[in-house]
Amino acid sequence: MITPKHTIILLIQLTLFTICPAQREKIDSLSRLSFPINDTSQINWLNELGNAYSLYSDDSATLFALLALQKAKDLRFAKGIAVANINLAWINWLRSDDFPGMELLCKNAISLLDDSPHQKEFSHSWFLLALSYWGQAKFSLSVEAFKRASEIYATIGDELNQGIMYSYI
């Protein structure tokens, strides 16, 4: 007899097997692309690979993020540095690894993106900063950072990420 518990387990398994191949397809498609010649394109490509690998292999994600960070620093490419910091902060969160380090990465990204047109990345920086505060039990700072992220998500009309953020609160 199939109980509700069995049904829930089946749904979870189906979801996992549906999501994982989709993530793998994104990684494969990024890997198949030829390495971009333009330096900023290389940095964006490495950041995309780092982001794609973040849920699949945190070691590979870290490698791509660090490569992007180094190249972006060499070129003084602010958005590339910020996105690499965001990727590294996200990896820290997934590892529950180094919340003070995560805080520094987020603050660096925020300072680079503060007056830029890259509001999606800016909002992610605030969201991750809130998580880093939460991981350090700095709850009042976390609430303020969540509010700031929510304001930016609302301004740019990013309801999906705003909803994801609310699921963490």
Short mmCIF file of N, CA and C in Angstrom, two decimals:
data_model
loop_
_atom_site.label_atom_id
_atom_site.label_comp_id
_atom_site.label_asym_id
_atom_site.label_seq_id
_atom_site.Cartn_x
_atom_site.Cartn_y
_atom_site.Cartn_z
N MET A 1 0.83 -1.17 0.00
CA MET A 1 0.00 0.00 0.00
C MET A 1 0.88 1.25 0.00
N ILE A 2 0.55 2.19 -0.85
CA ILE A 2 1.31 3.42 -0.95
C ILE A 2 0.74 4.45 0.02
N THR A 3 1.58 4.87 0.93
CA THR A 3 1.17 5.86 1.92
C THR A 3 1.58 7.26 1.46
N PRO A 4 1.06 8.30 2.09
CA PRO A 4 1.49 9.66 1.75
C PRO A 4 3.01 9.85 1.91
N LYS A 5 3.58 9.16 2.88
CA LYS A 5 5.03 9.25 3.09
C LYS A 5 5.78 8.72 1.86
N HIS A 6 5.32 7.61 1.30
CA HIS A 6 5.94 7.04 0.10
C HIS A 6 5.79 7.99 -1.09
N THR A 7 4.65 8.62 -1.19
CA THR A 7 4.39 9.56 -2.28
C THR A 7 5.34 10.75 -2.20
N ILE A 8 5.53 11.27 -1.00
CA ILE A 8 6.42 12.41 -0.81
C ILE A 8 7.85 12.02 -1.17
N ILE A 9 8.29 10.85 -0.73
CA ILE A 9 9.65 10.39 -1.04
C ILE A 9 9.82 10.23 -2.55
N LEU A 10 8.82 9.68 -3.21
CA LEU A 10 8.88 9.53 -4.66
C LEU A 10 8.97 10.88 -5.36
N LEU A 11 8.18 11.84 -4.92
CA LEU A 11 8.23 13.18 -5.52
C LEU A 11 9.59 13.83 -5.32
N ILE A 12 10.16 13.67 -4.15
CA ILE A 12 11.49 14.25 -3.90
C ILE A 12 12.52 13.60 -4.81
N GLN A 13 12.47 12.28 -4.96
CA GLN A 13 13.43 11.60 -5.83
C GLN A 13 13.27 12.03 -7.28
N LEU A 14 12.04 12.15 -7.73
CA LEU A 14 11.81 12.60 -9.11
C LEU A 14 12.33 14.01 -9.32
N THR A 15 12.13 14.87 -8.33
CA THR A 15 12.62 16.24 -8.42
C THR A 15 14.14 16.27 -8.49
N LEU A 16 14.79 15.49 -7.65
CA LEU A 16 16.25 15.47 -7.66
C LEU A 16 16.80 14.97 -8.99
N PHE A 17 16.21 13.93 -9.52
CA PHE A 17 16.69 13.39 -10.78
C PHE A 17 16.33 14.28 -11.96
N THR A 18 15.37 15.15 -11.81
CA THR A 18 15.03 16.10 -12.86
C THR A 18 15.94 17.32 -12.80
N ILE A 19 16.25 17.80 -11.60
CA ILE A 19 17.06 19.00 -11.45
C ILE A 19 18.52 18.73 -11.79
N CYS A 20 19.07 17.62 -11.30
CA CYS A 20 20.49 17.35 -11.50
C CYS A 20 20.89 17.27 -12.97
N PRO A 21 20.17 16.53 -13.82
CA PRO A 21 20.54 16.52 -15.23
C PRO A 21 20.41 17.90 -15.88
N ALA A 22 19.44 18.69 -15.45
CA ALA A 22 19.30 20.04 -16.02
C ALA A 22 20.52 20.88 -15.67
N GLN A 23 21.00 20.78 -14.46
CA GLN A 23 22.21 21.51 -14.05
C GLN A 23 23.40 20.99 -14.85
N ARG A 24 23.48 19.69 -15.03
CA ARG A 24 24.59 19.09 -15.77
C ARG A 24 24.58 19.58 -17.22
N GLU A 25 23.39 19.73 -17.82
CA GLU A 25 23.30 20.24 -19.19
C GLU A 25 23.86 21.65 -19.29
N LYS A 26 23.57 22.49 -18.32
CA LYS A 26 24.10 23.86 -18.32
C LYS A 26 25.62 23.83 -18.25
N ILE A 27 26.16 22.99 -17.39
CA ILE A 27 27.61 22.88 -17.26
C ILE A 27 28.22 22.37 -18.56
N ASP A 28 27.61 21.33 -19.14
CA ASP A 28 28.13 20.79 -20.40
C ASP A 28 28.10 21.82 -21.51
N SER A 29 27.02 22.59 -21.59
CA SER A 29 26.93 23.59 -22.66
C SER A 29 27.96 24.69 -22.46
N LEU A 30 28.22 25.10 -21.22
CA LEU A 30 29.25 26.10 -20.96
C LEU A 30 30.63 25.54 -21.25
N SER A 31 30.85 24.28 -20.92
CA SER A 31 32.16 23.66 -21.14
C SER A 31 32.44 23.46 -22.63
N ARG A 32 31.40 23.22 -23.41
CA ARG A 32 31.57 23.00 -24.85
C ARG A 32 31.92 24.27 -25.61
N LEU A 33 31.56 25.41 -25.04
CA LEU A 33 31.87 26.67 -25.70
C LEU A 33 33.37 26.84 -25.79
N SER A 34 33.83 27.39 -26.89
CA SER A 34 35.26 27.63 -26.98
C SER A 34 35.63 28.74 -26.01
N PHE A 35 36.85 28.68 -25.53
CA PHE A 35 37.32 29.65 -24.55
C PHE A 35 37.32 31.03 -25.20
N PRO A 36 36.60 31.99 -24.62
CA PRO A 36 36.51 33.32 -25.24
C PRO A 36 37.87 34.01 -25.30
N ILE A 37 38.07 34.77 -26.38
CA ILE A 37 39.34 35.47 -26.56
C ILE A 37 39.35 36.77 -25.76
N ASN A 38 38.27 37.49 -25.76
CA ASN A 38 38.17 38.76 -25.05
C ASN A 38 38.34 38.52 -23.55
N ASP A 39 39.17 39.34 -22.90
CA ASP A 39 39.47 39.12 -21.49
C ASP A 39 38.24 39.21 -20.59
N THR A 40 37.38 40.20 -20.79
CA THR A 40 36.19 40.30 -19.95
C THR A 40 35.22 39.16 -20.24
N SER A 41 35.19 38.69 -21.48
CA SER A 41 34.35 37.53 -21.81
C SER A 41 34.87 36.28 -21.10
N GLN A 42 36.19 36.15 -21.00
CA GLN A 42 36.77 35.01 -20.27
C GLN A 42 36.33 35.06 -18.80
N ILE A 43 36.39 36.24 -18.23
CA ILE A 43 36.02 36.40 -16.82
C ILE A 43 34.53 36.06 -16.63
N ASN A 44 33.68 36.58 -17.50
CA ASN A 44 32.24 36.28 -17.41
C ASN A 44 31.99 34.79 -17.57
N TRP A 45 32.72 34.15 -18.50
CA TRP A 45 32.58 32.71 -18.76
C TRP A 45 33.01 31.91 -17.54
N LEU A 46 34.15 32.29 -16.93
CA LEU A 46 34.62 31.59 -15.74
C LEU A 46 33.64 31.77 -14.58
N ASN A 47 33.09 32.97 -14.45
CA ASN A 47 32.10 33.21 -13.39
C ASN A 47 30.84 32.39 -13.62
N GLU A 48 30.40 32.27 -14.87
CA GLU A 48 29.23 31.43 -15.17
C GLU A 48 29.50 29.97 -14.86
N LEU A 49 30.69 29.49 -15.22
CA LEU A 49 31.05 28.11 -14.89
C LEU A 49 31.09 27.90 -13.38
N GLY A 50 31.68 28.86 -12.67
CA GLY A 50 31.72 28.76 -11.21
C GLY A 50 30.34 28.70 -10.60
N ASN A 51 29.45 29.53 -11.11
CA ASN A 51 28.07 29.53 -10.63
C ASN A 51 27.38 28.20 -10.95
N ALA A 52 27.57 27.71 -12.16
CA ALA A 52 26.93 26.46 -12.56
C ALA A 52 27.42 25.27 -11.73
N TYR A 53 28.70 25.26 -11.41
CA TYR A 53 29.26 24.16 -10.63
C TYR A 53 28.98 24.27 -9.13
N SER A 54 28.49 25.41 -8.66
CA SER A 54 28.38 25.63 -7.22
C SER A 54 27.53 24.59 -6.51
N LEU A 55 26.51 24.07 -7.11
CA LEU A 55 25.68 23.05 -6.48
C LEU A 55 26.11 21.64 -6.85
N TYR A 56 27.01 21.55 -7.83
CA TYR A 56 27.40 20.25 -8.35
C TYR A 56 28.75 19.80 -7.78
N SER A 57 29.71 20.72 -7.73
CA SER A 57 31.05 20.42 -7.24
C SER A 57 31.66 21.70 -6.70
N ASP A 58 31.67 21.85 -5.39
CA ASP A 58 32.16 23.11 -4.83
C ASP A 58 33.65 23.31 -5.07
N ASP A 59 34.43 22.25 -5.22
CA ASP A 59 35.85 22.41 -5.52
C ASP A 59 36.06 23.02 -6.91
N SER A 60 35.32 22.51 -7.89
CA SER A 60 35.41 23.07 -9.25
C SER A 60 34.88 24.49 -9.28
N ALA A 61 33.79 24.72 -8.57
CA ALA A 61 33.22 26.07 -8.51
C ALA A 61 34.22 27.05 -7.92
N THR A 62 34.90 26.64 -6.86
CA THR A 62 35.91 27.49 -6.23
C THR A 62 37.05 27.78 -7.20
N LEU A 63 37.50 26.76 -7.90
CA LEU A 63 38.58 26.94 -8.88
C LEU A 63 38.20 27.97 -9.94
N PHE A 64 37.01 27.84 -10.52
CA PHE A 64 36.58 28.78 -11.56
C PHE A 64 36.41 30.19 -10.99
N ALA A 65 35.86 30.30 -9.79
CA ALA A 65 35.67 31.61 -9.18
C ALA A 65 37.01 32.28 -8.89
N LEU A 66 37.98 31.51 -8.39
CA LEU A 66 39.30 32.08 -8.11
C LEU A 66 40.02 32.50 -9.38
N LEU A 67 39.88 31.69 -10.45
CA LEU A 67 40.47 32.08 -11.74
C LEU A 67 39.84 33.37 -12.25
N ALA A 68 38.52 33.46 -12.16
CA ALA A 68 37.82 34.67 -12.59
C ALA A 68 38.26 35.87 -11.75
N LEU A 69 38.37 35.67 -10.46
CA LEU A 69 38.77 36.75 -9.56
C LEU A 69 40.16 37.27 -9.91
N GLN A 70 41.09 36.36 -10.15
CA GLN A 70 42.46 36.78 -10.47
C GLN A 70 42.51 37.54 -11.78
N LYS A 71 41.84 37.01 -12.81
CA LYS A 71 41.82 37.70 -14.11
C LYS A 71 41.13 39.06 -14.01
N ALA A 72 40.05 39.11 -13.26
CA ALA A 72 39.32 40.37 -13.10
C ALA A 72 40.15 41.41 -12.35
N LYS A 73 40.89 40.95 -11.34
CA LYS A 73 41.77 41.87 -10.61
C LYS A 73 42.88 42.39 -11.52
N ASP A 74 43.42 41.50 -12.35
CA ASP A 74 44.48 41.91 -13.28
C ASP A 74 44.00 43.00 -14.23
N LEU A 75 42.74 42.91 -14.64
CA LEU A 75 42.16 43.89 -15.58
C LEU A 75 41.43 45.03 -14.88
N ARG A 76 41.31 44.93 -13.57
CA ARG A 76 40.53 45.91 -12.79
C ARG A 76 39.08 45.98 -13.30
N PHE A 77 38.53 44.82 -13.56
CA PHE A 77 37.16 44.66 -14.06
C PHE A 77 36.24 44.49 -12.86
N ALA A 78 35.62 45.60 -12.43
CA ALA A 78 34.86 45.64 -11.17
C ALA A 78 33.73 44.61 -11.12
N LYS A 79 32.94 44.52 -12.19
CA LYS A 79 31.83 43.56 -12.16
C LYS A 79 32.36 42.13 -12.07
N GLY A 80 33.43 41.83 -12.76
CA GLY A 80 34.02 40.48 -12.70
C GLY A 80 34.52 40.14 -11.31
N ILE A 81 35.16 41.12 -10.65
CA ILE A 81 35.62 40.91 -9.27
C ILE A 81 34.43 40.68 -8.36
N ALA A 82 33.40 41.52 -8.51
CA ALA A 82 32.22 41.42 -7.65
C ALA A 82 31.52 40.07 -7.82
N VAL A 83 31.33 39.63 -9.06
CA VAL A 83 30.63 38.36 -9.30
C VAL A 83 31.45 37.18 -8.78
N ALA A 84 32.77 37.24 -8.94
CA ALA A 84 33.62 36.18 -8.39
C ALA A 84 33.50 36.14 -6.86
N ASN A 85 33.46 37.31 -6.24
CA ASN A 85 33.27 37.37 -4.78
C ASN A 85 31.91 36.81 -4.38
N ILE A 86 30.88 37.12 -5.16
CA ILE A 86 29.54 36.59 -4.89
C ILE A 86 29.56 35.06 -4.98
N ASN A 87 30.20 34.53 -6.03
CA ASN A 87 30.29 33.08 -6.18
C ASN A 87 31.04 32.43 -5.02
N LEU A 88 32.14 33.04 -4.61
CA LEU A 88 32.91 32.50 -3.48
C LEU A 88 32.10 32.58 -2.18
N ALA A 89 31.35 33.66 -2.01
CA ALA A 89 30.51 33.79 -0.81
C ALA A 89 29.44 32.70 -0.80
N TRP A 90 28.82 32.45 -1.95
CA TRP A 90 27.79 31.42 -2.05
C TRP A 90 28.37 30.05 -1.72
N ILE A 91 29.58 29.77 -2.22
CA ILE A 91 30.24 28.49 -1.93
C ILE A 91 30.50 28.38 -0.42
N ASN A 92 30.94 29.49 0.20
CA ASN A 92 31.13 29.48 1.66
C ASN A 92 29.83 29.15 2.37
N TRP A 93 28.73 29.72 1.89
CA TRP A 93 27.44 29.44 2.52
C TRP A 93 27.08 27.96 2.38
N LEU A 94 27.27 27.41 1.19
CA LEU A 94 26.93 26.00 0.97
C LEU A 94 27.79 25.07 1.82
N ARG A 95 29.03 25.45 2.03
CA ARG A 95 29.93 24.64 2.86
C ARG A 95 29.75 24.92 4.35
N SER A 96 29.00 25.97 4.69
CA SER A 96 28.92 26.45 6.08
C SER A 96 30.33 26.59 6.62
N ASP A 97 31.13 27.25 5.85
CA ASP A 97 32.57 27.20 6.01
C ASP A 97 33.15 28.36 6.81
N ASP A 98 33.07 29.56 6.27
CA ASP A 98 33.77 30.71 6.84
C ASP A 98 32.87 31.93 6.74
N PHE A 99 32.01 32.11 7.72
CA PHE A 99 31.05 33.21 7.66
C PHE A 99 31.70 34.59 7.76
N PRO A 100 32.74 34.79 8.57
CA PRO A 100 33.41 36.10 8.54
C PRO A 100 34.06 36.38 7.18
N GLY A 101 34.65 35.36 6.57
CA GLY A 101 35.22 35.53 5.23
C GLY A 101 34.14 35.82 4.20
N MET A 102 33.01 35.16 4.36
CA MET A 102 31.86 35.40 3.49
C MET A 102 31.40 36.85 3.61
N GLU A 103 31.37 37.35 4.83
CA GLU A 103 30.99 38.74 5.07
C GLU A 103 31.91 39.70 4.31
N LEU A 104 33.21 39.45 4.38
CA LEU A 104 34.17 40.32 3.68
C LEU A 104 33.99 40.26 2.16
N LEU A 105 33.76 39.06 1.63
CA LEU A 105 33.53 38.92 0.19
C LEU A 105 32.29 39.72 -0.24
N CYS A 106 31.23 39.62 0.55
CA CYS A 106 29.98 40.33 0.23
C CYS A 106 30.17 41.84 0.31
N LYS A 107 30.84 42.30 1.36
CA LYS A 107 31.07 43.74 1.50
C LYS A 107 31.92 44.28 0.36
N ASN A 108 32.88 43.49 -0.09
CA ASN A 108 33.70 43.89 -1.24
C ASN A 108 32.83 44.00 -2.50
N ALA A 109 31.99 43.01 -2.73
CA ALA A 109 31.10 43.05 -3.89
C ALA A 109 30.15 44.24 -3.82
N ILE A 110 29.60 44.50 -2.64
CA ILE A 110 28.68 45.63 -2.47
C ILE A 110 29.38 46.94 -2.79
N SER A 111 30.60 47.10 -2.29
CA SER A 111 31.33 48.35 -2.55
C SER A 111 31.63 48.53 -4.04
N LEU A 112 31.88 47.44 -4.75
CA LEU A 112 32.16 47.52 -6.19
C LEU A 112 30.90 47.79 -7.02
N LEU A 113 29.76 47.33 -6.53
CA LEU A 113 28.51 47.42 -7.30
C LEU A 113 27.59 48.55 -6.86
N ASP A 114 27.98 49.29 -5.83
CA ASP A 114 27.10 50.28 -5.22
C ASP A 114 26.47 51.25 -6.21
N ASP A 115 27.25 51.88 -7.05
CA ASP A 115 26.71 52.84 -8.01
C ASP A 115 26.75 52.32 -9.43
N SER A 116 26.60 51.03 -9.59
CA SER A 116 26.68 50.43 -10.92
C SER A 116 25.28 50.07 -11.42
N PRO A 117 25.17 49.79 -12.70
CA PRO A 117 23.86 49.36 -13.24
C PRO A 117 23.57 47.88 -12.96
N HIS A 118 24.45 47.18 -12.31
CA HIS A 118 24.32 45.74 -12.10
C HIS A 118 23.55 45.45 -10.81
N GLN A 119 22.27 45.79 -10.81
CA GLN A 119 21.45 45.70 -9.60
C GLN A 119 21.14 44.26 -9.19
N LYS A 120 21.07 43.34 -10.14
CA LYS A 120 20.80 41.94 -9.77
C LYS A 120 21.95 41.41 -8.92
N GLU A 121 23.17 41.66 -9.37
CA GLU A 121 24.34 41.22 -8.61
C GLU A 121 24.42 41.96 -7.26
N PHE A 122 24.05 43.24 -7.28
CA PHE A 122 24.05 44.05 -6.06
C PHE A 122 23.09 43.47 -5.03
N SER A 123 21.90 43.08 -5.48
CA SER A 123 20.91 42.51 -4.56
C SER A 123 21.38 41.16 -4.03
N HIS A 124 22.01 40.34 -4.87
CA HIS A 124 22.54 39.06 -4.41
C HIS A 124 23.62 39.27 -3.34
N SER A 125 24.42 40.32 -3.52
CA SER A 125 25.46 40.62 -2.53
C SER A 125 24.85 40.92 -1.17
N TRP A 126 23.77 41.70 -1.16
CA TRP A 126 23.10 42.02 0.11
C TRP A 126 22.46 40.78 0.72
N PHE A 127 21.87 39.94 -0.12
CA PHE A 127 21.25 38.71 0.36
C PHE A 127 22.30 37.81 1.02
N LEU A 128 23.44 37.64 0.35
CA LEU A 128 24.49 36.79 0.90
C LEU A 128 25.11 37.41 2.16
N LEU A 129 25.18 38.74 2.19
CA LEU A 129 25.67 39.41 3.40
C LEU A 129 24.74 39.10 4.56
N ALA A 130 23.44 39.13 4.32
CA ALA A 130 22.46 38.80 5.37
C ALA A 130 22.68 37.37 5.86
N LEU A 131 22.93 36.45 4.93
CA LEU A 131 23.18 35.06 5.34
C LEU A 131 24.47 34.94 6.15
N SER A 132 25.50 35.70 5.77
CA SER A 132 26.76 35.64 6.51
C SER A 132 26.57 36.17 7.94
N TYR A 133 25.79 37.24 8.08
CA TYR A 133 25.50 37.75 9.43
C TYR A 133 24.71 36.71 10.24
N TRP A 134 23.74 36.10 9.59
CA TRP A 134 22.93 35.09 10.27
C TRP A 134 23.81 33.94 10.74
N GLY A 135 24.76 33.51 9.87
CA GLY A 135 25.67 32.42 10.24
C GLY A 135 26.58 32.77 11.41
N GLN A 136 26.79 34.07 11.64
CA GLN A 136 27.62 34.53 12.75
C GLN A 136 26.79 34.94 13.96
N ALA A 137 25.47 34.71 13.90
CA ALA A 137 24.53 35.09 14.97
C ALA A 137 24.48 36.60 15.19
N LYS A 138 24.69 37.36 14.13
CA LYS A 138 24.53 38.82 14.17
C LYS A 138 23.14 39.13 13.59
N PHE A 139 22.12 38.80 14.34
CA PHE A 139 20.77 38.78 13.81
C PHE A 139 20.22 40.16 13.45
N SER A 140 20.52 41.19 14.22
CA SER A 140 20.01 42.52 13.88
C SER A 140 20.64 43.02 12.58
N LEU A 141 21.93 42.76 12.38
CA LEU A 141 22.57 43.12 11.11
C LEU A 141 21.99 42.30 9.96
N SER A 142 21.70 41.04 10.24
CA SER A 142 21.13 40.16 9.22
C SER A 142 19.77 40.69 8.75
N VAL A 143 18.93 41.10 9.70
CA VAL A 143 17.61 41.63 9.35
C VAL A 143 17.74 42.87 8.47
N GLU A 144 18.67 43.76 8.81
CA GLU A 144 18.88 44.98 8.02
C GLU A 144 19.35 44.64 6.61
N ALA A 145 20.25 43.68 6.49
CA ALA A 145 20.74 43.28 5.16
C ALA A 145 19.63 42.60 4.35
N PHE A 146 18.81 41.78 5.00
CA PHE A 146 17.67 41.17 4.30
C PHE A 146 16.72 42.25 3.79
N LYS A 147 16.48 43.27 4.61
CA LYS A 147 15.60 44.37 4.18
C LYS A 147 16.17 45.07 2.96
N ARG A 148 17.47 45.33 2.98
CA ARG A 148 18.11 46.03 1.85
C ARG A 148 18.02 45.17 0.59
N ALA A 149 18.29 43.88 0.72
CA ALA A 149 18.18 42.98 -0.44
C ALA A 149 16.75 42.97 -0.97
N SER A 150 15.79 42.92 -0.07
CA SER A 150 14.38 42.90 -0.47
C SER A 150 14.00 44.17 -1.23
N GLU A 151 14.48 45.31 -0.75
CA GLU A 151 14.20 46.59 -1.43
C GLU A 151 14.75 46.59 -2.86
N ILE A 152 15.97 46.09 -3.01
CA ILE A 152 16.58 46.07 -4.35
C ILE A 152 15.86 45.08 -5.25
N TYR A 153 15.54 43.88 -4.72
CA TYR A 153 14.78 42.91 -5.51
C TYR A 153 13.45 43.51 -5.97
N ALA A 154 12.77 44.23 -5.08
CA ALA A 154 11.49 44.85 -5.43
C ALA A 154 11.68 45.93 -6.49
N THR A 155 12.74 46.71 -6.37
CA THR A 155 13.01 47.79 -7.33
C THR A 155 13.24 47.24 -8.74
N ILE A 156 13.96 46.13 -8.83
CA ILE A 156 14.25 45.57 -10.17
C ILE A 156 13.20 44.56 -10.62
N GLY A 157 12.20 44.31 -9.77
CA GLY A 157 11.11 43.41 -10.14
C GLY A 157 11.51 41.94 -10.15
N ASP A 158 12.47 41.57 -9.33
CA ASP A 158 12.94 40.19 -9.27
C ASP A 158 12.19 39.44 -8.17
N GLU A 159 10.97 39.05 -8.48
CA GLU A 159 10.12 38.38 -7.49
C GLU A 159 10.62 36.98 -7.15
N LEU A 160 11.23 36.30 -8.12
CA LEU A 160 11.71 34.95 -7.87
C LEU A 160 12.79 34.96 -6.79
N ASN A 161 13.82 35.78 -6.97
CA ASN A 161 14.88 35.81 -5.97
C ASN A 161 14.42 36.41 -4.66
N GLN A 162 13.45 37.32 -4.72
CA GLN A 162 12.90 37.86 -3.48
C GLN A 162 12.19 36.73 -2.71
N GLY A 163 11.46 35.91 -3.42
CA GLY A 163 10.79 34.77 -2.78
C GLY A 163 11.79 33.76 -2.23
N ILE A 164 12.86 33.50 -2.97
CA ILE A 164 13.91 32.59 -2.49
C ILE A 164 14.52 33.18 -1.21
N MET A 165 14.76 34.47 -1.21
CA MET A 165 15.32 35.11 -0.03
C MET A 165 14.39 34.95 1.17
N TYR A 166 13.09 35.15 0.96
CA TYR A 166 12.13 35.01 2.05
C TYR A 166 12.11 33.58 2.60
N SER A 167 12.43 32.60 1.77
CA SER A 167 12.44 31.23 2.27
C SER A 167 13.59 30.99 3.25
N TYR A 168 14.60 31.85 3.21
CA TYR A 168 15.71 31.73 4.15
C TYR A 168 15.45 32.43 5.47
N ILE A 169 14.49 33.36 5.46
CA ILE A 169 14.26 34.16 6.66
C ILE A 169 13.54 33.37 7.72
#
